[in-house]
């Protein structure tokens, strides 16, 4: 059996003692020592590495970039533990034999082969911390220490030559989750061993001579002559032993330690011998060596906050700059930048971690990225280094005063979720069609912060570089203040600001009132939204027709996995928009009331973001699974596929409780196809009894579960029986469908063309720019 250990440079004496003791008991066996910070240099330390076979991290089967991530994420003790599966894999792949990892604080006193031989080539060998209960006497270690650390001692793990599945499992978890967070029951690598015996072939060692330590001395009588319970002492784990304090078995000694050297002569003698071996291995010389992964290339110290911010970014799927290169500027710039890109002063990733750690800061600055942003940044500038040990390179610079480089040109700075697969993003892109149709100069500024996929390719302008005299922001009224802080003052200062807003309730929220105060004018796409906002402001509220352009090509039914020979009713919605408002359950129930599985028609419910509203998704899934003629499409699709779905649709159904406009039925009508929708709210801008099917409704209270809409507000509850009747008519009466659909196509082409939108925008911009006469003096 071959063995390995992992150390930092200053732990090399421990590795020398372990290697000598192991090879004395296993003549001819290979023993390798991985030095995690070998990059910091081993030259000049020949005495420390004498008789050791040194392996550097780059020799292990691990990607260099992944190792540098781990070296940055983890402090010394965590990194050593995170590399265990890679060291074991190195041994079994290079030597093709069983291998054992031994923690550097272990000493071997008798052969381990018999106890640690795997039962089969792909098996794992684990050693329990203890095999009998602890006395209930309040001493430490005790049962709660064992619960925290886990069942098995990861200081000794053996594997067969084919145990790749286990090593894959262990290394996958240790890449980002080898942290000491006892409050979260995370004890570096150890807790990941708990499920191994029920997941992989496992041999559990019951030899009481293996891995004797303070956590099992209550069940194992250590005797002179290196005996335990009458048998041989095979290995002892000197966990927590510090040669600088040789009178203590564990330097983390608590108030009521279970084992003291002064009370156990055999244990005191064993520690004294171990201390002497460490001194002979030049422990004192190595102890002064610095750990190698503590500073960036420019000398900036790496602290725990940096490590945590970096790790959490990787865990959330974001790739920070590679650490530890010669040029540290990219990583420092990343740490200095806010998580949501912004030209306005906002706390950086690093500062938000400071805020998260400090309860006093959370009390004084409860909204550090919003209304308290400036105050929090001021605190960091003045007090951050002294009070919170913020590195000087991460202290925010003084805020600069904004100054526009050149006078504004006539045109429109169009801002919104322009890259997002989102109804508001679709609306902003539609407005761009109107601006282009009227040849109005336009610059696009992106809003961030949406949870939706951002995959639409558009050419963007930075907020500070937006050149035009009018800013038109297609950002909801309740998010307008957040958006303005995100992009900074340049986009709004000394400009005419228009909010292009949608809302689905007759009542507005307090956050929307704040948005009203920040704009000069409001544009809306429906009479419903116009009436809502006119009730709350004296500012101009203008109805601007939203361009609706039907797709001309897209994926086929076959590409979409849809049947060629069935009539398709389609409903599409975003769970974040919200589930109660979009009411897909109503669509499903009306459809199954109208048709059975063998009647021919099929319902397709297309949705996104169900993973962010799991309870609602489960509700819809459980209902839908009972009906084989109902199909759920639950993922983002390409534009080609989305267009194909619209072209494949035979009838769009929206039994919403409220809509600001209603893009789904609008696109379907523009294609000359029938649409069924609730006869209330914004869709009545383009839908009527002549060109579509409007479903009657009763008014109902919104209730508490449909945020952000006010609980006491009212919206529509569509009549599902009437909706089912409309569906049956659409299938049974093709002549009526042709008549209404032709009107629908004509109305959409006439009233919702880019040209009509552009003409109205042109006229309104001319009015805005016309100087108003100065009122005469009294």
Coordinates of N, CA, C and O in Angstrom, one line a residue, residues 207-364:
X207 N -10.7 -1.7 13.9 CA -9.4 -1.9 14.6 C -9.2 -0.8 15.5 O -8.9 0.4 15.1
X208 N -9.3 -1.0 16.9 CA -9.1 0.2 17.8 C -7.7 0.7 17.8 O -7.5 1.8 18.4
X209 N -6.8 0.1 17.2 CA -5.4 0.6 17.1 C -5.2 1.6 16.0 O -4.2 2.3 16.0
X210 N -6.2 1.8 15.1 CA -6.1 2.7 14.0 C -6.7 4.0 14.3 O -7.9 4.1 14.8
X211 N -5.9 5.1 14.1 CA -6.4 6.5 14.3 C -6.9 6.7 15.7 O -8.0 7.3 16.0
X212 N -6.1 6.4 16.7 CA -6.4 6.8 18.1 C -6.2 8.3 18.2 O -5.3 8.8 17.6
X213 N -7.1 8.9 18.9 CA -7.0 10.4 19.0 C -7.8 10.8 20.2 O -8.5 10.0 20.8
X214 N -7.8 12.1 20.5 CA -8.5 12.6 21.6 C -10.0 12.3 21.6 O -10.7 12.2 22.6
X215 N -10.6 12.2 20.3 CA -12.0 11.9 20.2 C -12.4 10.5 20.5 O -13.6 10.2 20.5
X216 N -11.5 9.6 20.7 CA -11.9 8.2 21.0 C -11.1 7.6 22.2 O -11.3 6.4 22.5
X217 N -10.3 8.4 22.9 CA -9.6 7.9 24.0 C -10.5 7.5 25.2 O -10.1 6.8 26.1
X218 N -11.8 7.9 25.1 CA -12.7 7.5 26.2 C -13.1 6.0 26.0 O -13.5 5.4 27.0
X219 N -12.8 5.4 24.8 CA -13.1 4.0 24.6 C -11.9 3.2 24.4 O -12.0 2.0 24.2
X220 N -10.7 3.9 24.4 CA -9.5 3.2 24.0 C -8.4 3.5 25.1 O -8.0 4.6 25.2
X221 N -8.0 2.5 25.8 CA -7.0 2.7 26.9 C -5.6 2.6 26.3 O -5.2 1.5 25.8
X222 N -5.0 3.8 26.3 CA -3.6 3.8 25.8 C -2.6 3.4 26.8 O -2.7 3.8 28.0
X223 N -1.7 2.4 26.5 CA -0.8 1.8 27.4 C 0.6 2.0 27.0 O 0.9 2.2 25.8
X224 N 1.5 1.9 27.9 CA 2.9 2.0 27.6 C 3.3 0.9 26.6 O 2.6 -0.2 26.6
X225 N 4.3 1.1 25.9 CA 4.7 0.1 24.9 C 3.9 0.2 23.6 O 3.9 -0.8 22.8
X226 N 3.2 1.3 23.5 CA 2.4 1.6 22.3 C 1.4 0.5 22.1 O 1.3 -0.2 21.0
X227 N 0.5 0.4 23.1 CA -0.5 -0.6 23.1 C -1.9 0.1 23.3 O -1.9 1.2 24.0
X228 N -2.9 -0.4 22.7 CA -4.3 0.1 22.9 C -5.2 -1.0 23.2 O -5.3 -1.9 22.4
X229 N -5.9 -1.0 24.3 CA -6.8 -2.0 24.7 C -6.2 -3.4 24.6 O -6.8 -4.4 24.2
X230 N -4.9 -3.5 24.9 CA -4.2 -4.7 24.8 C -3.6 -5.1 23.4 O -2.8 -6.0 23.3
X231 N -4.0 -4.3 22.4 CA -3.5 -4.6 21.1 C -2.5 -3.5 20.6 O -2.3 -2.5 21.3
X232 N -1.9 -3.7 19.4 CA -0.9 -2.7 18.9 C -1.6 -1.3 18.6 O -2.6 -1.3 18.0
X233 N -0.9 -0.3 18.9 CA -1.2 1.1 18.5 C -0.7 1.2 17.0 O 0.5 1.1 16.8
X234 N -1.6 1.4 16.1 CA -1.1 1.4 14.7 C -0.9 2.8 14.2 O 0.0 3.1 13.5
X235 N -1.8 3.7 14.6 CA -1.6 5.1 14.2 C -2.3 6.0 15.2 O -3.3 5.7 15.8
X236 N -1.7 7.2 15.4 CA -2.2 8.2 16.3 C -2.4 9.5 15.6 O -1.5 9.9 14.9
X237 N -3.5 10.1 15.7 CA -3.8 11.4 15.1 C -3.6 12.5 16.1 O -4.4 12.7 16.9
X238 N -2.5 13.2 16.0 CA -2.2 14.3 16.9 C -2.9 15.6 16.4 O -2.3 16.7 16.3
X239 N -4.2 15.5 16.3 CA -5.0 16.6 15.8 C -5.0 17.7 16.9 O -5.2 17.5 18.1
X240 N -4.5 19.0 16.5 CA -4.5 20.1 17.4 C -3.3 20.2 18.3 O -3.2 21.1 19.1
X241 N -2.3 19.3 18.0 CA -1.0 19.3 18.8 C -0.1 20.4 18.2 O 0.2 20.4 17.0
X242 N 0.4 21.2 19.0 CA 1.4 22.3 18.6 C 2.7 22.1 19.4 O 2.7 22.2 20.6
X243 N 3.8 21.8 18.7 CA 5.1 21.6 19.3 C 5.5 22.8 20.2 O 6.3 22.7 21.1
X244 N 5.0 24.0 19.8 CA 5.3 25.2 20.6 C 4.6 25.2 22.0 O 5.0 26.0 22.9
X245 N 3.6 24.4 22.2 CA 2.9 24.2 23.5 C 2.8 22.7 23.8 O 1.7 22.2 23.8
X246 N 4.0 22.1 24.0 CA 4.0 20.6 24.2 C 3.3 20.1 25.4 O 3.1 18.9 25.5
X247 N 2.8 20.9 26.3 CA 2.1 20.5 27.5 C 0.6 20.2 27.2 O -0.1 19.8 28.1
X248 N 0.2 20.6 26.0 CA -1.2 20.4 25.6 C -1.4 19.4 24.5 O -0.7 19.4 23.5
X249 N -2.4 18.5 24.7 CA -2.7 17.6 23.6 C -3.4 18.3 22.4 O -3.2 18.0 21.3
X250 N -4.2 19.4 22.8 CA -4.9 20.1 21.8 C -4.9 21.6 22.2 O -5.4 21.9 23.3
X251 N -4.3 22.5 21.3 CA -4.2 23.9 21.7 C -5.5 24.6 21.8 O -5.6 25.7 22.3
X252 N -6.5 24.0 21.2 CA -7.9 24.6 21.3 C -8.6 24.1 22.5 O -9.8 24.1 22.6
X253 N -7.9 23.8 23.6 CA -8.4 23.3 24.8 C -9.6 24.2 25.3 O -9.5 25.4 25.3
X254 N -10.6 23.5 25.7 CA -11.8 24.2 26.2 C -11.8 24.2 27.8 O -10.8 23.9 28.4
X255 N -12.9 24.6 28.3 CA -13.0 24.8 29.8 C -13.0 23.4 30.5 O -12.5 23.3 31.6
X256 N -13.5 22.4 29.8 CA -13.6 21.1 30.4 C -13.1 20.0 29.5 O -13.9 19.2 29.0
X257 N -11.8 19.9 29.3 CA -11.2 18.9 28.3 C -11.4 17.5 28.9 O -11.2 17.3 30.1
X258 N -11.6 16.6 28.0 CA -11.8 15.2 28.5 C -10.4 14.6 28.8 O -10.3 13.7 29.7
X259 N -9.4 15.0 28.1 CA -8.1 14.3 28.2 C -7.0 15.3 28.5 O -6.8 16.3 27.7
X260 N -6.2 15.1 29.5 CA -5.1 16.0 29.9 C -3.8 15.2 30.0 O -3.9 14.0 30.5
X261 N -2.7 15.7 29.5 CA -1.5 14.9 29.6 C -1.1 14.7 31.1 O -0.5 13.7 31.4
X262 N -1.4 15.6 31.9 CA -1.1 15.5 33.3 C -1.8 14.4 34.0 O -1.5 14.0 35.1
X263 N -2.9 13.8 33.4 CA -3.7 12.8 34.0 C -3.5 11.4 33.2 O -4.2 10.5 33.6
X264 N -2.6 11.4 32.2 CA -2.5 10.2 31.4 C -1.0 10.0 31.1 O -0.5 10.6 30.1
X265 N -0.3 9.2 31.8 CA 1.2 9.0 31.6 C 1.5 8.5 30.3 O 2.4 8.9 29.6
X266 N 0.8 7.5 29.8 CA 1.1 6.9 28.5 C 0.9 7.9 27.4 O 1.6 8.0 26.4
X267 N -0.2 8.7 27.5 CA -0.5 9.7 26.5 C 0.6 10.8 26.5 O 1.1 11.3 25.5
X268 N 1.1 11.2 27.8 CA 2.1 12.2 27.9 C 3.4 11.7 27.3 O 4.1 12.5 26.6
X269 N 3.7 10.4 27.5 CA 4.9 9.9 26.9 C 4.9 9.9 25.4 O 5.9 10.2 24.7
X270 N 3.7 9.5 24.8 CA 3.6 9.4 23.4 C 3.8 10.8 22.8 O 4.5 11.0 21.8
X271 N 3.2 11.9 23.4 CA 3.3 13.2 22.9 C 4.8 13.7 23.1 O 5.3 14.4 22.2
X272 N 5.4 13.3 24.1 CA 6.8 13.8 24.3 C 7.7 13.2 23.2 O 8.6 13.8 22.7
X273 N 7.5 11.9 22.9 CA 8.3 11.3 21.8 C 8.0 11.9 20.5 O 8.9 12.2 19.7
X274 N 6.7 12.3 20.2 CA 6.3 12.9 19.0 C 7.0 14.3 18.9 O 7.5 14.7 17.8
X275 N 7.0 15.0 20.0 CA 7.6 16.3 20.1 C 9.1 16.2 19.7 O 9.6 17.1 19.0
X276 N 9.8 15.3 20.3 CA 11.2 15.1 20.0 C 11.4 14.8 18.5 O 12.4 15.4 17.9
X277 N 10.6 14.0 17.9 CA 10.7 13.7 16.5 C 10.6 15.0 15.6 O 11.3 15.2 14.6
X278 N 9.6 15.8 16.0 CA 9.4 17.1 15.3 C 10.5 18.1 15.4 O 10.9 18.7 14.5
X279 N 11.1 18.1 16.6 CA 12.3 19.0 16.8 C 13.4 18.5 16.0 O 14.1 19.3 15.3
X280 N 13.7 17.2 15.9 CA 14.7 16.6 15.1 C 14.5 16.9 13.6 O 15.4 17.0 12.8
X281 N 13.2 17.0 13.2 CA 12.8 17.3 11.8 C 12.9 18.8 11.5 O 12.4 19.2 10.4
X282 N 13.4 19.6 12.4 CA 13.6 21.0 12.2 C 12.3 21.8 12.2 O 12.0 22.6 11.4
X283 N 11.4 21.4 13.2 CA 10.1 22.1 13.3 C 10.3 23.6 13.5 O 9.6 24.4 12.9
X284 N 11.2 24.0 14.3 CA 11.4 25.4 14.6 C 11.8 26.2 13.4 O 11.4 27.4 13.2
X285 N 12.6 25.6 12.5 CA 13.0 26.3 11.3 C 11.9 26.5 10.4 O 11.7 27.6 9.7
X286 N 11.0 25.5 10.3 CA 9.9 25.6 9.3 C 8.8 26.5 9.8 O 8.0 27.1 9.1
X287 N 8.6 26.6 11.1 CA 7.4 27.3 11.7 C 7.5 28.8 11.3 O 6.4 29.4 11.3
X288 N 8.6 29.3 11.0 CA 8.7 30.7 10.7 C 8.5 31.0 9.2 O 8.4 32.2 8.8
X289 N 8.3 30.0 8.4 CA 8.0 30.2 7.0 C 6.6 30.7 6.8 O 5.7 30.2 7.4
X290 N 6.5 31.7 5.9 CA 5.1 32.2 5.7 C 4.4 31.2 4.7 O 5.0 30.6 3.9
X291 N 3.0 31.2 4.9 CA 2.2 30.4 4.0 C 2.2 31.2 2.6 O 2.1 32.4 2.6
X292 N 2.2 30.4 1.5 CA 2.4 31.0 0.2 C 1.3 31.7 -0.4 O 1.5 32.6 -1.3
X293 N 0.0 31.4 -0.1 CA -1.1 31.9 -0.9 C -1.8 33.0 0.0 O -3.0 32.9 0.2
X294 N -1.1 34.0 0.4 CA -1.7 35.0 1.2 C -1.7 36.4 0.6 O -2.2 37.4 1.2
X295 N -1.1 36.6 -0.6 CA -1.1 37.9 -1.2 C -1.2 37.8 -2.7 O -0.8 36.8 -3.3
X296 N -1.7 38.8 -3.3 CA -1.8 38.9 -4.8 C -0.4 39.3 -5.3 O 0.5 39.6 -4.6
X297 N -0.3 39.3 -6.7 CA 1.0 39.5 -7.3 C 1.5 40.9 -7.0 O 2.7 41.1 -6.9
X298 N 0.6 41.9 -6.7 CA 1.1 43.2 -6.3 C 1.4 43.4 -4.9 O 1.7 44.5 -4.4
X299 N 1.2 42.3 -4.1 CA 1.5 42.4 -2.6 C 0.2 42.7 -1.8 O 0.3 42.6 -0.6
X300 N -0.9 42.9 -2.4 CA -2.2 43.1 -1.7 C -2.5 41.8 -0.9 O -2.6 40.8 -1.5
X301 N -2.7 41.9 0.4 CA -3.0 40.8 1.2 C -4.4 40.2 0.8 O -5.3 41.0 0.5
X302 N -4.5 38.9 0.8 CA -5.8 38.2 0.6 C -6.4 38.0 1.9 O -5.9 37.3 2.8
X303 N -7.6 38.6 2.1 CA -8.3 38.4 3.4 C -9.5 37.5 3.2 O -9.9 37.1 2.1
X304 N -10.2 37.1 4.3 CA -11.3 36.2 4.3 C -12.5 36.7 3.5 O -13.2 36.0 2.9
X305 N -12.6 38.1 3.5 CA -13.7 38.6 2.7 C -13.5 38.4 1.3 O -14.5 38.1 0.5
X306 N -12.3 38.7 0.8 CA -12.0 38.4 -0.6 C -12.3 37.0 -1.0 O -13.0 36.7 -2.0
X307 N -11.9 36.1 -0.1 CA -12.1 34.7 -0.4 C -13.6 34.3 -0.5 O -14.0 33.6 -1.4
X308 N -14.4 34.9 0.4 CA -15.8 34.6 0.4 C -16.5 35.2 -0.8 O -17.3 34.5 -1.4
X309 N -16.2 36.4 -1.1 CA -16.8 37.0 -2.3 C -16.5 36.2 -3.6 O -17.4 36.0 -4.4
X310 N -15.3 35.8 -3.7 CA -14.8 35.1 -4.9 C -15.6 33.7 -4.9 O -16.1 33.3 -6.0
X311 N -15.6 33.0 -3.8 CA -16.3 31.7 -3.7 C -17.8 31.8 -4.1 O -18.3 31.0 -4.8
X312 N -18.5 32.8 -3.5 CA -19.9 32.9 -3.7 C -20.2 33.3 -5.2 O -21.2 32.9 -5.7
X313 N -19.3 34.0 -5.8 CA -19.5 34.3 -7.2 C -19.4 33.0 -8.0 O -20.2 32.8 -8.9
X314 N -18.4 32.2 -7.8 CA -18.3 30.9 -8.5 C -19.5 30.0 -8.2 O -20.0 29.4 -9.2
X315 N -19.9 30.0 -7.0 CA -21.1 29.1 -6.7 C -22.4 29.6 -7.4 O -23.3 28.8 -7.7
X316 N -22.4 30.9 -7.7 CA -23.6 31.4 -8.4 C -23.5 31.4 -9.9 O -24.4 31.8 -10.6
X317 N -22.4 30.8 -10.4 CA -22.2 30.6 -11.8 C -21.5 31.8 -12.5 O -21.5 31.8 -13.7
X318 N -20.9 32.7 -11.7 CA -20.2 33.8 -12.3 C -18.7 33.6 -12.2 O -18.2 33.1 -11.2
X319 N -17.9 33.9 -13.3 CA -16.5 33.7 -13.4 C -15.7 34.9 -13.1 O -15.6 35.8 -13.9
X320 N -15.2 35.1 -11.9 CA -14.3 36.2 -11.6 C -13.0 36.1 -12.3 O -12.6 35.0 -12.8
X321 N -12.2 37.1 -12.4 CA -10.8 37.0 -13.0 C -10.0 36.0 -12.3 O -10.1 35.8 -11.1
X322 N -9.1 35.4 -13.0 CA -8.2 34.3 -12.4 C -7.3 35.0 -11.4 O -6.7 36.1 -11.7
X323 N -7.2 34.5 -10.2 CA -6.3 35.1 -9.2 C -4.9 34.7 -9.3 O -4.6 33.8 -10.0
X324 N -4.0 35.4 -8.6 CA -2.6 35.1 -8.4 C -1.8 35.2 -9.7 O -0.7 34.5 -9.8
X325 N -2.2 35.9 -10.7 CA -1.3 36.2 -11.8 C -0.4 37.3 -11.4 O -0.4 37.9 -10.4
X326 N 0.6 37.6 -12.4 CA 1.5 38.7 -12.1 C 0.7 40.1 -12.1 O 1.1 41.0 -11.3
X327 N -0.3 40.2 -12.9 CA -1.1 41.4 -12.9 C -2.4 41.2 -12.1 O -3.3 40.4 -12.4
X328 N -2.5 41.8 -10.9 CA -3.7 41.7 -10.1 C -4.8 42.7 -10.3 O -5.8 42.7 -9.7
X329 N -4.6 43.5 -11.3 CA -5.5 44.6 -11.5 C -6.9 44.2 -11.9 O -7.9 44.7 -11.4
X330 N -7.0 43.1 -12.7 CA -8.4 42.6 -13.1 C -9.2 42.1 -11.9 O -10.3 42.5 -11.8
X331 N -8.5 41.4 -11.0 CA -9.2 40.9 -9.9 C -9.6 42.0 -8.9 O -10.7 42.1 -8.4
X332 N -8.7 43.0 -8.7 CA -9.0 44.1 -7.8 C -10.1 44.9 -8.4 O -11.0 45.4 -7.6
X333 N -10.1 45.2 -9.7 CA -11.1 45.9 -10.3 C -12.5 45.2 -10.1 O -13.5 45.9 -9.9
X334 N -12.5 43.9 -10.2 CA -13.7 43.1 -10.0 C -14.2 43.3 -8.6 O -15.4 43.4 -8.3
X335 N -13.3 43.2 -7.6 CA -13.7 43.3 -6.2 C -14.1 44.7 -5.9 O -15.0 44.9 -5.0
X336 N -13.6 45.7 -6.7 CA -14.0 47.1 -6.4 C -15.3 47.5 -7.1 O -15.9 48.5 -6.9
X337 N -15.8 46.6 -8.0 CA -17.0 46.9 -8.8 C -18.3 46.4 -8.1 O -18.2 45.4 -7.4
X338 N -19.4 47.0 -8.3 CA -20.7 46.5 -7.8 C -21.1 45.3 -8.5 O -20.7 45.0 -9.6
X339 N -21.9 44.4 -7.8 CA -22.3 43.2 -8.4 C -23.2 43.5 -9.6 O -23.2 42.8 -10.6
X340 N -24.1 44.5 -9.5 CA -24.9 45.0 -10.6 C -24.2 46.2 -11.3 O -24.0 47.2 -10.6
X341 N -23.7 46.1 -12.5 CA -23.0 47.2 -13.2 C -23.7 48.5 -13.0 O -25.0 48.6 -13.2
X342 N -23.0 49.5 -12.7 CA -23.6 50.8 -12.5 C -22.6 51.9 -12.7 O -21.4 51.8 -12.4
X343 N -23.1 53.0 -13.4 CA -22.2 54.2 -13.4 C -22.4 55.1 -12.3 O -21.7 56.1 -12.0
X344 N -23.5 54.9 -11.5 CA -23.7 55.6 -10.3 C -22.8 55.0 -9.1 O -22.5 53.9 -9.2
X345 N -22.5 55.9 -8.2 CA -21.7 55.3 -7.0 C -22.5 54.3 -6.3 O -23.6 54.6 -5.8
X346 N -22.0 53.0 -6.2 CA -22.7 52.0 -5.5 C -21.6 51.2 -4.8 O -20.5 51.0 -5.3
X347 N -21.9 50.5 -3.6 CA -20.9 49.7 -2.9 C -20.5 48.6 -3.8 O -21.2 47.9 -4.5
X348 N -19.2 48.3 -3.7 CA -18.6 47.2 -4.4 C -19.0 45.9 -3.8 O -19.5 45.8 -2.7
X349 N -18.6 44.8 -4.5 CA -18.8 43.5 -4.0 C -18.1 43.3 -2.6 O -18.7 42.7 -1.7
X350 N -16.9 43.8 -2.5 CA -16.2 43.7 -1.3 C -16.9 44.5 -0.2 O -17.0 43.9 0.9
X351 N -17.3 45.7 -0.5 CA -17.9 46.5 0.6 C -19.2 45.9 1.0 O -19.6 46.0 2.2
X352 N -20.0 45.2 0.1 CA -21.2 44.6 0.5 C -20.9 43.4 1.4 O -21.7 43.1 2.3
X353 N -19.8 42.7 1.3 CA -19.4 41.7 2.2 C -19.1 42.3 3.6 O -19.5 41.7 4.6
X354 N -18.4 43.4 3.6 CA -18.2 44.1 4.9 C -19.5 44.4 5.6 O -19.7 44.2 6.8
X355 N -20.5 45.0 4.8 CA -21.8 45.3 5.3 C -22.5 44.1 5.8 O -23.1 44.1 6.9
X356 N -22.4 43.0 5.1 CA -23.1 41.7 5.5 C -22.5 41.2 6.9 O -23.3 40.7 7.7
X357 N -21.2 41.4 7.1 CA -20.6 40.9 8.3 C -20.9 41.7 9.5 O -20.8 41.2 10.7
X358 N -21.2 43.0 9.4 CA -21.3 43.9 10.5 C -22.8 44.2 10.8 O -23.4 45.0 10.0
X359 N -23.3 43.8 11.9 CA -24.6 44.1 12.3 C -24.9 45.5 12.5 O -25.9 46.1 12.2
X360 N -23.9 46.3 13.0 CA -24.0 47.7 13.2 C -24.2 48.5 11.9 O -25.0 49.4 11.8
X361 N -23.5 48.0 10.9 CA -23.6 48.7 9.6 C -25.0 48.4 9.0 O -25.6 49.3 8.3
X362 N -25.5 47.2 9.2 CA -26.8 46.9 8.7 C -27.9 47.7 9.3 O -28.9 48.0 8.7
X363 N -27.7 48.1 10.6 CA -28.7 48.9 11.3 C -28.6 50.3 10.8 O -29.6 51.0 10.5
X364 N -27.4 50.9 10.7 CA -27.2 52.3 10.3 C -27.5 52.5 8.8 O -28.0 53.5 8.4

